[in-house]
PDB file of C-alpha atoms in Angstrom:
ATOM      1  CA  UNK A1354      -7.716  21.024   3.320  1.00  0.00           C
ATOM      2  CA  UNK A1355     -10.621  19.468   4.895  1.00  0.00           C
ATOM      3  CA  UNK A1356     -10.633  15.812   6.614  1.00  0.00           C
ATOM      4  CA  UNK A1357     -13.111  13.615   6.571  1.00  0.00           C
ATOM      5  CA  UNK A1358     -13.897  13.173   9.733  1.00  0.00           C
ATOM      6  CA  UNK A1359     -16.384  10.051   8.503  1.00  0.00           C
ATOM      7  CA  UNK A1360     -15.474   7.406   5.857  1.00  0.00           C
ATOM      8  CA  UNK A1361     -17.994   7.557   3.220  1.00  0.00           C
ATOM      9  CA  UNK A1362     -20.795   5.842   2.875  1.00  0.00           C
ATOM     10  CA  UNK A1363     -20.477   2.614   0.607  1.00  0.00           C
ATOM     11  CA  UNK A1364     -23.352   0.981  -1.913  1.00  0.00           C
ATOM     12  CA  UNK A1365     -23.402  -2.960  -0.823  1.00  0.00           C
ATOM     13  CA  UNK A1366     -24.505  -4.820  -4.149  1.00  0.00           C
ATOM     14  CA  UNK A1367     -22.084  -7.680  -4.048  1.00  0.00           C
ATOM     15  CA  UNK A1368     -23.522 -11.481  -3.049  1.00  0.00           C
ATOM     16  CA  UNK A1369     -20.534 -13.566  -4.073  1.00  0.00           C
ATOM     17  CA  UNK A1370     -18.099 -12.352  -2.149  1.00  0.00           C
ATOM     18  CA  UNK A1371     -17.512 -10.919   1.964  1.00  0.00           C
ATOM     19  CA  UNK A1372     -17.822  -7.060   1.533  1.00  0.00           C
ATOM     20  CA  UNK A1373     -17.680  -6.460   5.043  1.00  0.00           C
ATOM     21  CA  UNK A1374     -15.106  -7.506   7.796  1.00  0.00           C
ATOM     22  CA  UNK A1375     -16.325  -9.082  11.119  1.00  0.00           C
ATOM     23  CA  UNK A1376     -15.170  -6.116  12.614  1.00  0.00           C
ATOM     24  CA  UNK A1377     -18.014  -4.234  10.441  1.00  0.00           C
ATOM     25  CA  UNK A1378     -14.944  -2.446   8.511  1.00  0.00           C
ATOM     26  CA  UNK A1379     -16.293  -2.290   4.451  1.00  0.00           C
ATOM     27  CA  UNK A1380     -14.190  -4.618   1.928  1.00  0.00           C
ATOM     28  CA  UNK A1381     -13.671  -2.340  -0.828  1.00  0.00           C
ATOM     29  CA  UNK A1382     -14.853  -4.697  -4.382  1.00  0.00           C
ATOM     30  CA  UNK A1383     -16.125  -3.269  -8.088  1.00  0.00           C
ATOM     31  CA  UNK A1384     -20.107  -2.925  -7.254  1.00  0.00           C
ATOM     32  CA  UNK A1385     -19.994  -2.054  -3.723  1.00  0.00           C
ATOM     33  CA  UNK A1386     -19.547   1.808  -4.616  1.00  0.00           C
ATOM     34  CA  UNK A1387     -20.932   4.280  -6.293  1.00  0.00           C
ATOM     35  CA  UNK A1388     -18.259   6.183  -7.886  1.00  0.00           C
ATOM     36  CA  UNK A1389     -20.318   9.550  -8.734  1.00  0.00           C
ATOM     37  CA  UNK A1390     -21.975   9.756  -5.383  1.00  0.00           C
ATOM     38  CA  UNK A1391     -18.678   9.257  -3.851  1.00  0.00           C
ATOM     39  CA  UNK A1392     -16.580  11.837  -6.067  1.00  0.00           C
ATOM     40  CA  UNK A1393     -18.917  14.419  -5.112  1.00  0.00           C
ATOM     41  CA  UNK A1394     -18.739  13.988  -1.345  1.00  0.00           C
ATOM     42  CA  UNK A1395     -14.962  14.149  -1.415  1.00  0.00           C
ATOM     43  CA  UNK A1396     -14.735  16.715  -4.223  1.00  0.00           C
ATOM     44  CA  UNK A1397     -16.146  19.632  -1.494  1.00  0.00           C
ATOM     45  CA  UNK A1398     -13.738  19.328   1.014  1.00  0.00           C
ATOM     46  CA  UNK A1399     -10.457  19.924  -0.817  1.00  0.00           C
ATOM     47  CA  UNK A1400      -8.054  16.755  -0.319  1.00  0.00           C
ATOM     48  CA  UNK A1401      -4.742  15.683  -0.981  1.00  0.00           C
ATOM     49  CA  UNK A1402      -3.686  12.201  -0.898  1.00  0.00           C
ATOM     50  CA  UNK A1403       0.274  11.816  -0.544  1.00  0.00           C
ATOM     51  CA  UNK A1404       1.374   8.940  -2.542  1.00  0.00           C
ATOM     52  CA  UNK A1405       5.046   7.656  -1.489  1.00  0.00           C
ATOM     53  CA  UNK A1406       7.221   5.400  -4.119  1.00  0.00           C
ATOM     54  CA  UNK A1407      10.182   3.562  -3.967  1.00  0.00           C
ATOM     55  CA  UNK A1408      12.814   3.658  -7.341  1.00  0.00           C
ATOM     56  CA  UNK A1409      16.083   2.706  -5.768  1.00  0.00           C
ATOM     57  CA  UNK A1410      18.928   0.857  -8.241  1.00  0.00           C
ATOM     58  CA  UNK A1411      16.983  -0.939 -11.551  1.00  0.00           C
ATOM     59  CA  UNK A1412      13.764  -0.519  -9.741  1.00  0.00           C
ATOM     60  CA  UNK A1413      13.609   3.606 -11.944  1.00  0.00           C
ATOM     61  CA  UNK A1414      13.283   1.529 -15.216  1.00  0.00           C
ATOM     62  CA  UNK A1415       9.118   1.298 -13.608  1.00  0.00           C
ATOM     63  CA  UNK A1416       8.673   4.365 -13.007  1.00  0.00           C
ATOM     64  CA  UNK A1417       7.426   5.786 -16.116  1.00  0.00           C
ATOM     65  CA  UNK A1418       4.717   3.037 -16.257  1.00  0.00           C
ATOM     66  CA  UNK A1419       4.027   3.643 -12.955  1.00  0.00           C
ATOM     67  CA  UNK A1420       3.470   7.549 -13.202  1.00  0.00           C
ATOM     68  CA  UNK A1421       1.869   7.496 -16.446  1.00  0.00           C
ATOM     69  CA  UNK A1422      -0.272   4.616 -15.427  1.00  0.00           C
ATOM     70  CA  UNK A1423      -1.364   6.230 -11.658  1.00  0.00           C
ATOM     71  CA  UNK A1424      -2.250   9.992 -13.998  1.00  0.00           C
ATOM     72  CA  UNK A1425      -4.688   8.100 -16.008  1.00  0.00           C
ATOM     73  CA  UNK A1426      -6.288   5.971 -13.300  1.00  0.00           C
ATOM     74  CA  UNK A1427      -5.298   7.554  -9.639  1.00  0.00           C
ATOM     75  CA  UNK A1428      -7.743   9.487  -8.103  1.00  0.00           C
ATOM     76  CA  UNK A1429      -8.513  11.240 -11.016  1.00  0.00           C
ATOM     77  CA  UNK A1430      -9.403  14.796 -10.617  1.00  0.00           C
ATOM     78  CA  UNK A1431      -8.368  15.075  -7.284  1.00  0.00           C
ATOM     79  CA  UNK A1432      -5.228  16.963  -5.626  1.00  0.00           C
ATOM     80  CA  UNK A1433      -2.064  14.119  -5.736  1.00  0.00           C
ATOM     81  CA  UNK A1434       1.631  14.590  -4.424  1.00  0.00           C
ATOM     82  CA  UNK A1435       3.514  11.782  -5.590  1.00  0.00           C
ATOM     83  CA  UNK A1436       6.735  11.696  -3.313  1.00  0.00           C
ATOM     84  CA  UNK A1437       9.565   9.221  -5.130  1.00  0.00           C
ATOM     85  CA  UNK A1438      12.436   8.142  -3.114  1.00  0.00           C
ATOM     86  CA  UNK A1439      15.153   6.919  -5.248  1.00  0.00           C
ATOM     87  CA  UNK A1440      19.308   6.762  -5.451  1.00  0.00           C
ATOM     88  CA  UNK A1441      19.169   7.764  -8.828  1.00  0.00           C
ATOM     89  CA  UNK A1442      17.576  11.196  -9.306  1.00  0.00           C
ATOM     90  CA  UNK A1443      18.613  11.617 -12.902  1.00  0.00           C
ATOM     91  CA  UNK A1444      17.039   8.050 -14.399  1.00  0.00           C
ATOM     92  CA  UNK A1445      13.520   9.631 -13.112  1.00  0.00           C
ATOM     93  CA  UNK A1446      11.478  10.018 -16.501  1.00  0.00           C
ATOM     94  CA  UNK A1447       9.869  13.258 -17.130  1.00  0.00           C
ATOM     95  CA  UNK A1448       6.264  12.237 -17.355  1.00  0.00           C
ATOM     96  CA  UNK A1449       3.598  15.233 -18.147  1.00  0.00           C
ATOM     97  CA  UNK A1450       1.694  15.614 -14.826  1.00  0.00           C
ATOM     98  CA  UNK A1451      -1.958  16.614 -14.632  1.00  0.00           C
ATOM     99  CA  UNK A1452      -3.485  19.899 -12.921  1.00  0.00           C
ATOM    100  CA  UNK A1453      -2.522  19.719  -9.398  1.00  0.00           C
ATOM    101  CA  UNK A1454      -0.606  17.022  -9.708  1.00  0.00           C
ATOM    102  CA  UNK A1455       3.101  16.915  -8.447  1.00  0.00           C
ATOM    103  CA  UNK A1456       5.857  15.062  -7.722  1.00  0.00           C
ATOM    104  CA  UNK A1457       8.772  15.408  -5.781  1.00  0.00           C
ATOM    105  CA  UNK A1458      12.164  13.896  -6.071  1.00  0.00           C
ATOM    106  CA  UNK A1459      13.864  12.940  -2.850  1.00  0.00           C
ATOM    107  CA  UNK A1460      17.701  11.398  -2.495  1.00  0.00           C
ATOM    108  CA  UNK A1461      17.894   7.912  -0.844  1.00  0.00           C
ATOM    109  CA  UNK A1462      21.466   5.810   0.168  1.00  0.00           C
ATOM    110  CA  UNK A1463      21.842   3.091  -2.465  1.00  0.00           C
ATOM    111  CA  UNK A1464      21.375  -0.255  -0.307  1.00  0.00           C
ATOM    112  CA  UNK A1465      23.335  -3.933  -1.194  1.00  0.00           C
ATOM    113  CA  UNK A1466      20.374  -5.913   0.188  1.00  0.00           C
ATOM    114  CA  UNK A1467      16.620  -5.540  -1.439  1.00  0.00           C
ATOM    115  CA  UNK A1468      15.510  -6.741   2.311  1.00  0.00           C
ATOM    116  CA  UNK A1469      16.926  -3.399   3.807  1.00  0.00           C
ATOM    117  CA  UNK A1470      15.470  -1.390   0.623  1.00  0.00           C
ATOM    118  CA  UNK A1471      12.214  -2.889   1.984  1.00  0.00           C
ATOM    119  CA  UNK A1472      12.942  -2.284   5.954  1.00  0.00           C
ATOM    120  CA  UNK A1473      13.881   1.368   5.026  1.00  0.00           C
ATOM    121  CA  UNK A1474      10.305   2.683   3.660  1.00  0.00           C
ATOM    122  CA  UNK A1475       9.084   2.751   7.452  1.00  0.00           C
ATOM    123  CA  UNK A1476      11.455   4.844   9.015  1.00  0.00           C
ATOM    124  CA  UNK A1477      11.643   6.743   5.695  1.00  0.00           C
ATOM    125  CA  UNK A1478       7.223   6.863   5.868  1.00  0.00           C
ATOM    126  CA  UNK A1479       7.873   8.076   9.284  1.00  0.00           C
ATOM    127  CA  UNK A1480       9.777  10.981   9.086  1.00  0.00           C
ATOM    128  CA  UNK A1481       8.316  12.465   6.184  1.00  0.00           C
ATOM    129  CA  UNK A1482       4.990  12.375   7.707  1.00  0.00           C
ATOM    130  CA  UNK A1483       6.567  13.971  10.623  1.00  0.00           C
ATOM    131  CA  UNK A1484       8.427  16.790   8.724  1.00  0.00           C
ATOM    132  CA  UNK A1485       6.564  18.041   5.869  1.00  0.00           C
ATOM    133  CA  UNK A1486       2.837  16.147   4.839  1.00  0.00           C
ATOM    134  CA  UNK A1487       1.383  17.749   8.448  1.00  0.00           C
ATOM    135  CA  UNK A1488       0.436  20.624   6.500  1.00  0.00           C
ATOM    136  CA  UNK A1489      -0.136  19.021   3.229  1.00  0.00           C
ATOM    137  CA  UNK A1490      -1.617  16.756   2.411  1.00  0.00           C
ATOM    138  CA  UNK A1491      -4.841  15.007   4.554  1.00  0.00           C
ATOM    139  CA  UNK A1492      -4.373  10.981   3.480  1.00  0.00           C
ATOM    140  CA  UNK A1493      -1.416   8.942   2.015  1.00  0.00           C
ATOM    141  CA  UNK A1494      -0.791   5.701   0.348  1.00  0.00           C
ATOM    142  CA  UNK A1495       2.544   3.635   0.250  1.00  0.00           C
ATOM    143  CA  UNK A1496       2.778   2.362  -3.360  1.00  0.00           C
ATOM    144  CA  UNK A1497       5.915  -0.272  -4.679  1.00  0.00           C
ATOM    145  CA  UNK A1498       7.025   1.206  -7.936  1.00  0.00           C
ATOM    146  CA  UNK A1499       7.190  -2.223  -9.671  1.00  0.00           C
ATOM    147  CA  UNK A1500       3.240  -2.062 -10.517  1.00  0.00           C
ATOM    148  CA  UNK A1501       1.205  -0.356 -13.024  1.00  0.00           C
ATOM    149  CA  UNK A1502      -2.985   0.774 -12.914  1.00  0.00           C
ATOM    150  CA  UNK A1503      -5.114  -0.781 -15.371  1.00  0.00           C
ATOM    151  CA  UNK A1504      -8.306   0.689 -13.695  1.00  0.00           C
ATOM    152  CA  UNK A1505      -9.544   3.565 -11.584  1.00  0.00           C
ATOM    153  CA  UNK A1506      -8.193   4.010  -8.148  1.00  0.00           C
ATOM    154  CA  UNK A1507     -10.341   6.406  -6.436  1.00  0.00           C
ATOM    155  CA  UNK A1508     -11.836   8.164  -3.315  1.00  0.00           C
ATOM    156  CA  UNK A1509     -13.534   5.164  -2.574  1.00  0.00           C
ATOM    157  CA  UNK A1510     -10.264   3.852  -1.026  1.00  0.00           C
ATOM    158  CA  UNK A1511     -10.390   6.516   1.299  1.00  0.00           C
ATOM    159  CA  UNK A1512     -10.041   5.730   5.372  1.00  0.00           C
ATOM    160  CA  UNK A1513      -8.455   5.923   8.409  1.00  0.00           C
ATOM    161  CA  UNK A1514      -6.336   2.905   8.063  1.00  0.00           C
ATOM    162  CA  UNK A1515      -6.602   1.154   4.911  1.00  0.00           C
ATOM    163  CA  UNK A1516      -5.124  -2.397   4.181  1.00  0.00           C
ATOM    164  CA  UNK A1517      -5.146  -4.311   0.997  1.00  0.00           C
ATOM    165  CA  UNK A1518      -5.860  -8.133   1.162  1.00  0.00           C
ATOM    166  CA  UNK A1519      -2.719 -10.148  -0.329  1.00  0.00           C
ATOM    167  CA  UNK A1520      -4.063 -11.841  -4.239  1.00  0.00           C
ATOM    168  CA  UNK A1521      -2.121 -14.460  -3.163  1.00  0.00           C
ATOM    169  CA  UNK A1522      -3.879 -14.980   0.238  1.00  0.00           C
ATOM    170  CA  UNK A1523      -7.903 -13.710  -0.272  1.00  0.00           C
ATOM    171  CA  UNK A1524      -9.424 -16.915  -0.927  1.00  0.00           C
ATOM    172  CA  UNK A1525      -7.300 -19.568   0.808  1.00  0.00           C
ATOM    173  CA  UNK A1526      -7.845 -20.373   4.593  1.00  0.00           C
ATOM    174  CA  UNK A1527      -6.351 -18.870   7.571  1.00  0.00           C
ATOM    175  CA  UNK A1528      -3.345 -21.809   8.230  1.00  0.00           C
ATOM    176  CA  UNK A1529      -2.230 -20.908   4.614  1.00  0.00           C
ATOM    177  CA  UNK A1530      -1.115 -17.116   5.882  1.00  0.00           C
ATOM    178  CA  UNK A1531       2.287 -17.335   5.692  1.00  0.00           C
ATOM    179  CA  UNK A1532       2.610 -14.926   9.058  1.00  0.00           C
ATOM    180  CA  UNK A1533       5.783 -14.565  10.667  1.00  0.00           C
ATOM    181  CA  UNK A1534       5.822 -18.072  13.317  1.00  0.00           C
ATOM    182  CA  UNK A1535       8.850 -17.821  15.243  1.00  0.00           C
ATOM    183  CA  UNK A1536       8.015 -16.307  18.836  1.00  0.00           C
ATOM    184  CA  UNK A1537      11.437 -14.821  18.641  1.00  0.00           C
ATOM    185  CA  UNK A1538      10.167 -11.948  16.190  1.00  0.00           C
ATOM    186  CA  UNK A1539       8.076  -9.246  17.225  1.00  0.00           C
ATOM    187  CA  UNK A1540       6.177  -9.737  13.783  1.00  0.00           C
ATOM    188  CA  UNK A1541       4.785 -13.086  15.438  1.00  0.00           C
ATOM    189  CA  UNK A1542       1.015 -14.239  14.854  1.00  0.00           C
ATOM    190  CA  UNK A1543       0.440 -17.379  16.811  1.00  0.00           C
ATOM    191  CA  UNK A1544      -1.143 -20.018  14.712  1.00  0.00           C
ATOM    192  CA  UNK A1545      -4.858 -19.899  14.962  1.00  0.00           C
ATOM    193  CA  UNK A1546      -4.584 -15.828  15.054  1.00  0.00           C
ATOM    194  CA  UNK A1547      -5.257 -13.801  12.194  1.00  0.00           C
ATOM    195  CA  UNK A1548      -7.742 -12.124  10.026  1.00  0.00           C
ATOM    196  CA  UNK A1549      -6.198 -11.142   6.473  1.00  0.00           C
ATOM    197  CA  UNK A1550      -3.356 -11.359   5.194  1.00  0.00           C
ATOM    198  CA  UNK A1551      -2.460  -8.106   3.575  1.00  0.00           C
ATOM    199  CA  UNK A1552       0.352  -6.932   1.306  1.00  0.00           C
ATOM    200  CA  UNK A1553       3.213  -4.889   2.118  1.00  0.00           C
ATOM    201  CA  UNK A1554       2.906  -3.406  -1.828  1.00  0.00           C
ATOM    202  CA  UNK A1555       0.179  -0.687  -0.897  1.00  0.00           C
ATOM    203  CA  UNK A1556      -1.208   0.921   2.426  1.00  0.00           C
ATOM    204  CA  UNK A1557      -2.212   3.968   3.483  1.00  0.00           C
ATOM    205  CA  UNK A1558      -4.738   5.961   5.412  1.00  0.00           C
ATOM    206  CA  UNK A1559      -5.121   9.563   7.637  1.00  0.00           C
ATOM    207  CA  UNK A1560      -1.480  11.040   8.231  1.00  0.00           C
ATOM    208  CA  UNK A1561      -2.080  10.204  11.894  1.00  0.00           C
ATOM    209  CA  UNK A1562      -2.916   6.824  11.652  1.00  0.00           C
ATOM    210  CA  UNK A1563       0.167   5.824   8.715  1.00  0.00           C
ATOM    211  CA  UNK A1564       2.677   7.504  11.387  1.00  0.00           C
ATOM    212  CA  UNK A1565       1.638   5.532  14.038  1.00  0.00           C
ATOM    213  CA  UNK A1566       1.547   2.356  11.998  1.00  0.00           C
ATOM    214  CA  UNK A1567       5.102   2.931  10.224  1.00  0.00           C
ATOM    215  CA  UNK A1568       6.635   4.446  13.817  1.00  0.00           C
ATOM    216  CA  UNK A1569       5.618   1.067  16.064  1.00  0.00           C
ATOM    217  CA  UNK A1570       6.591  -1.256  12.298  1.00  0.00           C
ATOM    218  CA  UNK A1571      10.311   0.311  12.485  1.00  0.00           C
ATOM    219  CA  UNK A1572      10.247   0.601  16.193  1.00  0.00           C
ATOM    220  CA  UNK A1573       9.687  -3.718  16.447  1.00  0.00           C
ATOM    221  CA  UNK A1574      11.811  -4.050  13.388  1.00  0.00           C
ATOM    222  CA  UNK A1575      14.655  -2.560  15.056  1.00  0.00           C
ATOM    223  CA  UNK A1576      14.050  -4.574  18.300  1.00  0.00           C
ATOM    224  CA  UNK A1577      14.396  -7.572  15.545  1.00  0.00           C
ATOM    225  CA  UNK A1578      17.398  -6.121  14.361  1.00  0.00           C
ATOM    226  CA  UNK A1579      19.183  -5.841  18.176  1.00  0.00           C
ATOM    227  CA  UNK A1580      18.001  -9.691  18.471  1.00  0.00           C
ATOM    228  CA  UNK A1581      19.569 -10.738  15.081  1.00  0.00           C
ATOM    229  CA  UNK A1582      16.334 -11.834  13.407  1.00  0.00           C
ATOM    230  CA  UNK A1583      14.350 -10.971  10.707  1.00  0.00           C
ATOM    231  CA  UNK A1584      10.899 -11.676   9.992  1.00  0.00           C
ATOM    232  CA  UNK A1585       9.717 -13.558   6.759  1.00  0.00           C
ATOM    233  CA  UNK A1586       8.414 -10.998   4.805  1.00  0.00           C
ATOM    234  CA  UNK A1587      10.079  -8.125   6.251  1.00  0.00           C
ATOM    235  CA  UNK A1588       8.221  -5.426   6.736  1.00  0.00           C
ATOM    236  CA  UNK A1589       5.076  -6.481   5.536  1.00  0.00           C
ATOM    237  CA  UNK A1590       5.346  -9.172   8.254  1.00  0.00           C
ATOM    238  CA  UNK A1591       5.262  -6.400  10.441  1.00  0.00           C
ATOM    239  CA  UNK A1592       2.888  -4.881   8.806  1.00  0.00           C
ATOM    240  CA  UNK A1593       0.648  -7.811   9.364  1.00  0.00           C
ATOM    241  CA  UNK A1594       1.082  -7.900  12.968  1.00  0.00           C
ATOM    242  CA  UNK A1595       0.047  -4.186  13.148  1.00  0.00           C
ATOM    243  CA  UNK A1596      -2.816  -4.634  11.280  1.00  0.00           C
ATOM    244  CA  UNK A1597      -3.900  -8.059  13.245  1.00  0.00           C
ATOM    245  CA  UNK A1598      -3.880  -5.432  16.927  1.00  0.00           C
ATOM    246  CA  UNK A1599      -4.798  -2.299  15.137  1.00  0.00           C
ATOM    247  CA  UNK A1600      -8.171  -3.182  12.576  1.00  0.00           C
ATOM    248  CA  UNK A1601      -7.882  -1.259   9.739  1.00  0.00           C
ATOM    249  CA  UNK A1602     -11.138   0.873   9.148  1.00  0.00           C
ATOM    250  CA  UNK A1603     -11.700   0.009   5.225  1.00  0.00           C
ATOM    251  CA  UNK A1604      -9.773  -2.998   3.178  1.00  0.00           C
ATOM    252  CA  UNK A1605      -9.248  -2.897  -0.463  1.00  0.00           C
ATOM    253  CA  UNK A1606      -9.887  -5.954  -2.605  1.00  0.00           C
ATOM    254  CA  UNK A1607      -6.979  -7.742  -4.557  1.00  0.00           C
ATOM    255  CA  UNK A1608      -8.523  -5.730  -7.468  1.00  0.00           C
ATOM    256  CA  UNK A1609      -6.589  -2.723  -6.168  1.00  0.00           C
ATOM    257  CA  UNK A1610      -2.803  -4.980  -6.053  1.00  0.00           C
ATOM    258  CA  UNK A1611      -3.545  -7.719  -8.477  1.00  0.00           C
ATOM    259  CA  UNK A1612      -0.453 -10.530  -8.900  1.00  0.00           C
ATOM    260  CA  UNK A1613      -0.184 -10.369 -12.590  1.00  0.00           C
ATOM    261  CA  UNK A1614      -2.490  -9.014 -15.212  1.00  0.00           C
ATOM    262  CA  UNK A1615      -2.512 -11.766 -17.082  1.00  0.00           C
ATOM    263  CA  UNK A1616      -3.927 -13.896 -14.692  1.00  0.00           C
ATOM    264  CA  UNK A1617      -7.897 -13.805 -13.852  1.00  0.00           C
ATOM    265  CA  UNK A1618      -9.878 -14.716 -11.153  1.00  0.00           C
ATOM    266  CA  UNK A1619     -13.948 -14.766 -10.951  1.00  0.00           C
ATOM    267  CA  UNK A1620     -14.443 -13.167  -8.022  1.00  0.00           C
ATOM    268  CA  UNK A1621     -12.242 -10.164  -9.468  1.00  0.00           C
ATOM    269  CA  UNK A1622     -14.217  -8.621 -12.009  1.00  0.00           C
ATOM    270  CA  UNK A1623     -11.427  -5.381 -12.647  1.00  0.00           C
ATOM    271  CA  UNK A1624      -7.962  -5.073 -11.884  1.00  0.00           C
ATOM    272  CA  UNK A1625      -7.237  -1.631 -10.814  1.00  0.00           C
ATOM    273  CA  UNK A1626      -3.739  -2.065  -9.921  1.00  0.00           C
ATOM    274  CA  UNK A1627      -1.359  -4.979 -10.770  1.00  0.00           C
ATOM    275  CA  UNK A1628       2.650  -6.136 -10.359  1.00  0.00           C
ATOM    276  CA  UNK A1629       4.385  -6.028 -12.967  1.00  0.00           C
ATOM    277  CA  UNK A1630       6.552  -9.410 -15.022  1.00  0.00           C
ATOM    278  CA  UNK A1631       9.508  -9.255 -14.089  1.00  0.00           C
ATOM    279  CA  UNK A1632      12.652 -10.829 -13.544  1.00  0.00           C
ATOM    280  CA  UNK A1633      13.617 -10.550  -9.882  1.00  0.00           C
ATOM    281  CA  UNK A1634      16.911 -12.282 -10.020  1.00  0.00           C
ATOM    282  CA  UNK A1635      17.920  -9.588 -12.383  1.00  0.00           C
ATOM    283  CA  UNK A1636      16.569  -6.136 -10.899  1.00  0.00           C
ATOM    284  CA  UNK A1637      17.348  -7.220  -7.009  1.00  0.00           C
ATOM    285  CA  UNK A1638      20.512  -6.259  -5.709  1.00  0.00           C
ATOM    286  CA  UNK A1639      20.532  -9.535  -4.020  1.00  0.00           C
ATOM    287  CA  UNK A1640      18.306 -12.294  -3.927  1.00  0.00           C
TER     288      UNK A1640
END
């Protein structure tokens, strides 16, 4: 295994909408790579990209969309470990895995409260970055289960620290972000502060930079939890603070965590990745 030790290069051909950040960091958006070009540069040095999921209680009943969705589209033809944390082990579907392409079934504590399912991935992310992806893998993403790929999700995601802009937030202004506001939380933005707002539904980056991110995330969540708050959105409050102090080095478009595939925007011409319908009332433990 081989990291890059640049991101790279991306093809700019996009007028209509911001493909770069004003911190120069590329915005990741159908016709601003060239996918050939960029398969080949990764394809000599030998990766593998980590790719965490979630399946606790009714949450498995996603999973084979999920898997058989991601082997189609998700980097395709390159080295993947999917690691799936779930309670129930024996509801996982037996879906026929590619060449170098495995998964790996770890045992989670069922939890009465989908807020603490949530909280959980980043001590969870922490530790197994810690204990066994040091030696194998050289990237991962952080995936939520309840979403299925419709389109190719490929090297071109690739960086250091990689956020995804929100589909709910990309084209709405800043005072819209709904960022954690009470002082109280160590998730707070002041208003007026902010670049993105990015979802807590997919992350990822170089096995250095995810550790750091999910180890200071779970270190102010539990400084929320001595104080007896709790951000907004949980952790991807956090997540947004992190990200607002520590610039992520390439952002992915809402084409790679659309809102629902049956909704369409102009701006995004593929949907690579999307939520799925669903009920939430009746798969949450809670509401």
């Amino acid at each position: 295994m081989a990291l890059a030790l640049t991101e790279a290069p991306q093809r700019i051909a996009r007028t209509d909408v911001a493909s770069v950040t004003p911190w120069l960091a590329p915005i990741v958006w159908e016709g601003t790579f060239d996918s050939t070009l960029i398969d080949s540069i990764y394809k000599q040095q030998n990766i593998t990209i980590a790719t965490t999921v979630f399946a606790l209680g009714k949450y498995t009943r996603f999973l084979k969309d999920f898997l058989e969705s991601a082997e189609e589209h998700y980097f395709v033809g390159f080295r993947v470990h999917y690691h799936l944390f779930t309670d129930q082990a024996e509801e996982v579907p037996n879906v026929k895995l590619g060449q170098e392409r495995y998964l790996t079934v770890k045992k989670v504590p069922s939890m009465n409260r989908w807020q603490d399912i949530s909280m959980s991935r980043m001590e969870i992310l922490e530790k197994l970055i810690e204990n066994e992806l040091a030696s194998e893998a050289d990237y991962i993403f952080c995936l939520d289960v309840d979403t299925k790929f419709y389109g190719r999700w490929g090297v071109e995601s690739l960086g250091r620290l990689v956020g995804v802009i929100h589909p709910w937030f990309f084209n709405v202004p800043r005072f819209i972000f709904t960022y954690e506001r009470r002082p109280e939380s160590q998730a707070y933005i002041p208003a007026g502060e902010g670049d993105y707002y990015f979802t807590g539904a997919a992350f990822g980056g170089s096995l250095e930079d995810v550790h750091h991110l999910t180890k200071t995330c779970r270190e102010q969540m539990n400084i929320d939890i001595a104080n007896s708050i709790e951000a907004i959105w949980h952790e991807e409050s956090h997540l947004n603070k992190y990200f607002l102090y520590n610039k992520p080095s390439k952002l992915l478009s809402p084409e790679y965590l659309w809102r629902d595939i049956s909704m369409s925007s102009g701006q995004v011409k593929i949907i690579r990745l999307s939520h799925v319908a669903k009920n939430n009332a009746e798969v949450r433990p809670n509401l």
